[in-house]
């Protein structure tokens, strides 16, 4: 069980912050020099020291999708800190010095896993090495391989203790597809895994209350899934095809009986690139299959999607919430809202 204590290493935080800044990104996080990093780390470490005598733990979550889920489960029993803001692209997000410190000094750290948080892998590994209890949400989910739609692997293929060097080699996109959250049934498995992890790692939790919150949330997930099934079943077989920005909707397709016939950016990451030849081939596939819409991401660039749409001609571009929640005033402000909104947008586009 975890007791509330600061685990901050100023040297480690400074090194990671400088390395993260050197990697570069699209500006998701502010940069920091060594002095500002140390100052920030000291401030937060002091806060952690004061919290060590308090009654609630700090649970840090990387993605805002999982942050929303964990917040619903804990219901103010812990301080839930979500690293990625709304609209962030998890594949290239870089953490600030303060965010790195939060991850390294957390009482528990929950991540998506399967290399989803590409820009945070070094920080996640450092946090684990520093003794922060780590849980990969995907570790208890039946996964699919990239490019192998319908091929599922049991949760026995994953474990929180299995973090081999090969798993992170070059931050590649072979192996397990990390986008399990597009399927609410798989998210239900992840929820139970998160509950089990928190119950075993955080002192002072009211586990009965946690179980009750989980039961209520699982019921809501089941209701959303049932609504999606009813809505999407009305789409005719010849229209149950998807073209997406990148390989992100395989789990959705597997759950609801669709086929992903093409992706604008080959691979499971928005950091990959598409050649002119690949776009031309996809345009031909769209025409052959009679695909009525290209599904873009709200959290990544739609430049290539627009290029493809111009090549094809008469085709709609429909934005989906893929790897980030929407703003508070959108129809994707929570995970439950996001899953429902995506199903509704797909149903309208393909009907």
Coordinates of C-alpha atoms in Angstrom, one line a residue:
X1 CA 0.0 0.0 0.0
X2 CA 1.2 3.5 -0.7
X3 CA 1.7 6.1 2.0
X4 CA 1.6 9.8 1.1
X5 CA 5.1 11.0 0.7
X6 CA 7.2 13.1 -1.7
X7 CA 9.3 11.1 -4.1
X8 CA 10.8 14.0 -5.9
X9 CA 14.3 13.9 -7.3
X10 CA 15.3 17.4 -8.4
X11 CA 18.2 16.1 -10.5
X12 CA 16.0 13.6 -12.2
X13 CA 13.2 16.1 -12.9
X14 CA 15.6 18.6 -14.3
X15 CA 17.2 16.1 -16.6
X16 CA 13.9 14.8 -17.9
X17 CA 12.5 18.3 -18.4
X18 CA 15.6 19.3 -20.5
X19 CA 15.4 16.1 -22.5
X20 CA 11.7 16.6 -23.0
X21 CA 12.2 20.1 -24.2
X22 CA 15.0 19.0 -26.6
X23 CA 12.6 16.4 -28.1
X24 CA 10.4 19.2 -29.3
X25 CA 6.7 19.2 -29.9
X26 CA 3.9 21.4 -31.4
X27 CA 3.9 23.5 -28.2
X28 CA 1.6 21.6 -26.0
X29 CA 3.7 22.5 -22.9
X30 CA 5.9 25.4 -21.9
X31 CA 9.6 24.9 -22.0
X32 CA 11.8 25.2 -18.9
X33 CA 15.5 25.7 -18.1
X34 CA 17.3 23.9 -15.3
X35 CA 16.8 26.7 -12.8
X36 CA 13.1 27.1 -13.4
X37 CA 12.7 23.4 -13.4
X38 CA 14.4 23.1 -10.0
X39 CA 12.3 25.9 -8.6
X40 CA 9.1 24.4 -9.8
X41 CA 10.1 21.0 -8.5
X42 CA 10.9 22.5 -5.1
X43 CA 7.6 24.3 -4.8
X44 CA 5.6 21.2 -5.7
X45 CA 7.7 19.0 -3.5
X46 CA 7.0 21.3 -0.6
X47 CA 3.3 21.0 -1.4
X48 CA 3.7 17.2 -1.5
X49 CA 5.4 17.3 2.0
X50 CA 2.4 19.2 3.4
X51 CA 0.0 16.8 1.8
X52 CA 1.9 13.9 3.3
X53 CA 0.1 14.6 6.6
X54 CA -3.3 15.0 4.9
X55 CA -5.9 12.4 4.2
X56 CA -6.1 12.1 0.5
X57 CA -3.7 10.8 -2.1
X58 CA -2.7 12.3 -5.5
X59 CA -3.5 10.1 -8.4
X60 CA -2.0 11.3 -11.7
X61 CA -3.5 10.2 -15.0
X62 CA -1.9 10.9 -18.4
X63 CA -4.8 11.2 -20.8
X64 CA -7.9 13.3 -20.3
X65 CA -10.1 10.4 -21.3
X66 CA -8.8 8.2 -18.5
X67 CA -8.7 11.3 -16.2
X68 CA -12.4 11.7 -16.6
X69 CA -13.1 8.0 -15.9
X70 CA -10.8 8.0 -12.8
X71 CA -12.4 11.2 -11.5
X72 CA -15.8 9.6 -11.8
X73 CA -14.6 6.5 -9.9
X74 CA -12.9 8.2 -7.1
X75 CA -15.5 10.9 -6.6
X76 CA -13.3 13.3 -4.6
X77 CA -11.7 10.5 -2.5
X78 CA -8.3 11.6 -4.1
X79 CA -6.8 14.5 -5.9
X80 CA -7.0 13.4 -9.5
X81 CA -4.4 15.3 -11.7
X82 CA -4.8 14.9 -15.5
X83 CA -1.7 15.7 -17.4
X84 CA -3.0 16.2 -21.0
X85 CA -5.4 19.1 -21.5
X86 CA -8.4 18.9 -23.8
X87 CA -7.4 18.9 -27.4
X88 CA -3.9 17.5 -26.8
X89 CA -2.6 14.8 -29.1
X90 CA -1.3 12.0 -26.9
X91 CA 1.1 10.8 -29.6
X92 CA 3.3 14.0 -29.5
X93 CA 2.4 15.6 -26.2
X94 CA 5.4 16.7 -24.2
X95 CA 5.2 17.4 -20.4
X96 CA 6.3 20.6 -18.7
X97 CA 8.7 20.5 -15.8
X98 CA 5.8 20.8 -13.3
X99 CA 3.9 18.0 -15.0
X100 CA 7.0 15.8 -14.9
X101 CA 7.3 16.5 -11.2
X102 CA 3.6 15.6 -10.6
X103 CA 4.2 12.2 -12.3
X104 CA 7.3 11.5 -10.4
X105 CA 5.8 12.4 -7.0
X106 CA 2.4 10.8 -7.5
X107 CA 0.9 8.4 -5.0
X108 CA -0.3 6.4 -8.1
X109 CA 0.1 6.9 -11.8
X110 CA -2.4 5.6 -14.4
X111 CA -1.6 5.5 -18.0
X112 CA -3.2 4.2 -21.2
X113 CA -0.2 2.0 -22.1
X114 CA 0.9 0.2 -25.3
X115 CA 3.1 3.2 -26.3
X116 CA 0.0 5.5 -26.6
X117 CA 1.7 8.3 -24.7
X118 CA 4.8 8.4 -27.0
X119 CA 6.3 11.6 -25.7
X120 CA 5.9 10.6 -22.0
X121 CA 7.4 7.1 -22.1
X122 CA 10.7 8.1 -20.6
X123 CA 8.9 10.0 -17.8
X124 CA 6.6 7.1 -17.1
X125 CA 9.5 4.7 -16.9
X126 CA 11.4 7.0 -14.6
X127 CA 8.3 7.3 -12.3
X128 CA 8.1 3.5 -12.1
X129 CA 11.8 3.2 -11.4
X130 CA 11.3 5.8 -8.6
X131 CA 8.8 3.6 -6.9
X132 CA 5.5 5.3 -8.1
X133 CA 2.8 2.6 -8.4
X134 CA 2.0 2.3 -12.1
X135 CA -1.1 0.9 -13.8
X136 CA -1.5 0.6 -17.6
X137 CA -5.3 0.7 -18.2
X138 CA -4.9 -1.5 -21.3
X139 CA -3.2 -4.2 -19.3
X140 CA -6.5 -5.9 -18.5
X141 CA -8.2 -5.4 -21.8
X142 CA -8.5 -7.9 -24.7
X143 CA -6.4 -6.1 -27.3
X144 CA -6.1 -6.1 -31.1
X145 CA -3.0 -5.9 -33.2
X146 CA -2.5 -3.0 -35.6
X147 CA -3.8 -4.0 -39.0
X148 CA -5.4 -7.2 -37.7
X149 CA -9.0 -6.1 -37.3
X150 CA -10.9 -8.7 -35.3
X151 CA -7.8 -10.4 -34.0
X152 CA -8.0 -10.2 -30.2
X153 CA -5.5 -11.0 -27.5
X154 CA -6.5 -11.8 -23.9
X155 CA -5.6 -9.7 -20.9
X156 CA -3.0 -12.4 -20.1
X157 CA -0.8 -11.0 -22.8
X158 CA -0.4 -7.8 -20.7
X159 CA 0.7 -7.1 -17.2
X160 CA 1.7 -4.0 -15.2
X161 CA 5.0 -5.7 -14.5
X162 CA 5.9 -6.3 -18.2
X163 CA 7.7 -3.2 -19.5
X164 CA 10.4 -4.7 -21.7
X165 CA 12.8 -2.6 -23.8
X166 CA 11.3 -4.1 -26.9
X167 CA 7.9 -2.8 -26.0
X168 CA 9.2 0.8 -26.2
X169 CA 11.7 0.3 -29.1
X170 CA 11.7 3.4 -31.2
X171 CA 8.2 4.1 -29.9
X172 CA 7.0 2.0 -32.8
X173 CA 3.4 1.1 -33.8
X174 CA 3.7 -2.6 -34.2
X175 CA 2.0 -4.8 -31.6
X176 CA -1.1 -3.9 -29.5
X177 CA -3.4 -1.1 -30.8
X178 CA -3.7 1.3 -27.8
X179 CA -7.1 2.8 -28.8
X180 CA -9.2 0.4 -26.8
X181 CA -11.3 3.2 -25.4
X182 CA -13.3 3.6 -28.7
X183 CA -15.1 0.5 -27.4
X184 CA -17.1 1.1 -24.2
X185 CA -17.2 -2.7 -23.4
X186 CA -13.4 -2.8 -23.3
X187 CA -13.4 0.3 -21.2
X188 CA -15.6 -1.6 -18.8
X189 CA -12.8 -4.1 -18.4
X190 CA -10.3 -1.2 -17.9
X191 CA -12.6 0.3 -15.2
X192 CA -12.5 -2.9 -13.1
X193 CA -8.7 -3.0 -13.5
X194 CA -8.4 0.6 -12.3
X195 CA -10.6 -0.1 -9.3
X196 CA -8.5 -3.2 -8.4
X197 CA -5.3 -1.2 -8.7
X198 CA -6.5 1.8 -6.6
X199 CA -7.9 -0.5 -3.9
X200 CA -4.6 -2.2 -3.5
X201 CA -2.3 0.8 -3.7
X202 CA -3.9 3.8 -2.0
X203 CA -4.3 3.9 1.8
X204 CA -7.4 5.4 3.3
X205 CA -9.8 4.8 0.3
X206 CA -13.3 3.9 1.2
X207 CA -13.4 0.8 -1.0
X208 CA -17.1 0.3 -0.5
X209 CA -17.7 3.8 -2.0
X210 CA -15.2 3.1 -4.8
X211 CA -17.0 -0.2 -5.6
X212 CA -20.4 1.6 -5.6
X213 CA -19.0 4.3 -7.9
X214 CA -17.7 1.7 -10.2
X215 CA -21.0 -0.2 -10.3
X216 CA -22.8 3.0 -11.2
X217 CA -20.3 3.9 -13.9
X218 CA -20.3 0.4 -15.4
X219 CA -24.1 0.6 -15.6
X220 CA -23.7 3.9 -17.5
X221 CA -21.2 2.3 -19.9
X222 CA -23.5 -0.6 -20.5
X223 CA -26.4 1.8 -21.3
X224 CA -24.3 3.8 -23.7
X225 CA -23.2 0.6 -25.4
X226 CA -26.8 -0.6 -25.7
X227 CA -27.8 2.8 -27.2
X228 CA -24.9 2.6 -29.7
X229 CA -25.9 -0.9 -30.8
X230 CA -29.5 0.2 -31.4
X231 CA -28.4 3.3 -33.3
X232 CA -25.7 1.7 -35.4
X233 CA -27.6 -1.5 -36.3
X234 CA -29.9 0.6 -38.5
X235 CA -26.9 1.2 -40.9
X236 CA -27.1 -1.1 -43.9
X237 CA -24.3 -3.7 -44.5
X238 CA -23.0 -2.0 -47.6
X239 CA -22.4 1.3 -45.8
X240 CA -20.7 -0.2 -42.7
X241 CA -17.3 1.0 -43.8
X242 CA -15.0 3.5 -42.2
X243 CA -12.1 5.7 -43.5
X244 CA -10.4 7.4 -40.6
X245 CA -7.5 9.8 -40.0
X246 CA -5.3 7.1 -38.6
X247 CA -5.7 3.6 -37.1
X248 CA -7.8 4.6 -34.2
X249 CA -11.2 3.0 -34.7
X250 CA -10.4 -0.7 -35.0
X251 CA -12.0 -1.5 -31.6
X252 CA -15.1 0.5 -32.4
X253 CA -15.4 -1.4 -35.7
X254 CA -14.8 -4.7 -34.0
X255 CA -17.5 -4.0 -31.4
X256 CA -20.2 -2.6 -33.7
X257 CA -19.6 -4.6 -36.9
X258 CA -17.8 -2.1 -39.2
X259 CA -14.9 -2.5 -41.5
X260 CA -12.0 0.0 -41.6
X261 CA -11.3 0.1 -45.3
X262 CA -8.6 2.8 -45.1
X263 CA -6.7 5.4 -43.0
X264 CA -5.3 8.7 -44.2
X265 CA -2.2 8.4 -42.1
X266 CA -0.9 4.8 -42.1
X267 CA -0.2 3.5 -38.6
X268 CA -1.5 4.1 -35.2
X269 CA 0.1 7.4 -34.5
X270 CA -0.6 10.9 -35.8
X271 CA 3.2 11.4 -36.0
X272 CA 3.4 9.0 -38.9
X273 CA 3.1 10.4 -42.5
X274 CA 1.3 9.5 -45.7
X275 CA 2.9 9.6 -49.2
X276 CA 1.2 11.0 -52.3
X277 CA 0.9 7.5 -53.6
X278 CA -0.8 6.2 -50.5
X279 CA -3.3 9.0 -50.6
X280 CA -4.0 8.3 -54.3
X281 CA -4.6 4.6 -53.5
X282 CA -6.9 5.5 -50.6
X283 CA -8.9 7.9 -52.9
X284 CA -9.4 5.0 -55.3
X285 CA -10.5 2.7 -52.4
X286 CA -13.0 5.3 -51.3
X287 CA -14.5 5.6 -54.9
X288 CA -14.6 1.8 -55.3
X289 CA -16.2 1.2 -51.9
X290 CA -18.6 4.2 -52.2
X291 CA -17.5 5.6 -48.9
X292 CA -19.6 8.7 -48.1
X293 CA -17.5 10.3 -45.4
X294 CA -13.9 10.6 -44.1
X295 CA -13.8 10.6 -40.3
X296 CA -11.2 13.1 -39.0
X297 CA -9.8 13.7 -35.5
X298 CA -10.8 16.7 -33.3
X299 CA -7.3 16.5 -31.7
X300 CA -5.0 16.4 -34.7
X301 CA -4.4 18.2 -38.0
X302 CA -6.9 17.7 -40.8
X303 CA -4.6 18.9 -43.5
X304 CA -4.2 15.5 -45.2
X305 CA -7.9 14.7 -44.7
X306 CA -8.7 17.9 -46.6
X307 CA -6.2 17.0 -49.3
X308 CA -7.8 13.6 -49.7
X309 CA -11.3 15.0 -49.8
X310 CA -10.3 17.4 -52.5
X311 CA -8.9 14.5 -54.5
X312 CA -12.1 12.4 -54.1
X313 CA -14.5 15.2 -54.7
X314 CA -18.0 14.7 -53.4
X315 CA -17.4 13.4 -49.8
X316 CA -18.1 14.7 -46.3
X317 CA -15.5 15.3 -43.6
X318 CA -16.9 14.4 -40.2
X319 CA -14.9 15.1 -37.0
X320 CA -14.9 12.5 -34.2
X321 CA -13.6 12.7 -30.7
X322 CA -10.8 10.2 -30.9
X323 CA -7.9 10.7 -28.5
X324 CA -9.1 13.6 -26.5
X325 CA -12.3 14.8 -24.9
X326 CA -14.0 17.9 -26.2
X327 CA -14.4 21.2 -24.5
X328 CA -16.8 21.6 -21.6
X329 CA -19.5 23.0 -23.9
X330 CA -19.2 20.3 -26.6
X331 CA -21.0 17.0 -26.9
X332 CA -17.8 15.2 -26.1
X333 CA -17.0 16.8 -22.7
X334 CA -16.9 13.4 -20.9
X335 CA -16.0 9.9 -21.9
X336 CA -19.6 8.8 -21.9
X337 CA -20.6 11.8 -24.0
X338 CA -17.7 11.2 -26.4
X339 CA -18.6 7.6 -27.1
X340 CA -22.3 8.6 -27.7
X341 CA -21.4 11.6 -29.9
X342 CA -19.1 9.5 -32.1
X343 CA -21.7 6.8 -32.6
X344 CA -24.3 9.5 -33.5
X345 CA -22.0 11.3 -35.9
X346 CA -21.1 8.0 -37.7
X347 CA -24.7 7.0 -37.9
X348 CA -25.7 10.3 -39.5
X349 CA -22.8 10.2 -41.9
X350 CA -23.4 6.6 -43.1
X351 CA -27.2 6.6 -43.1

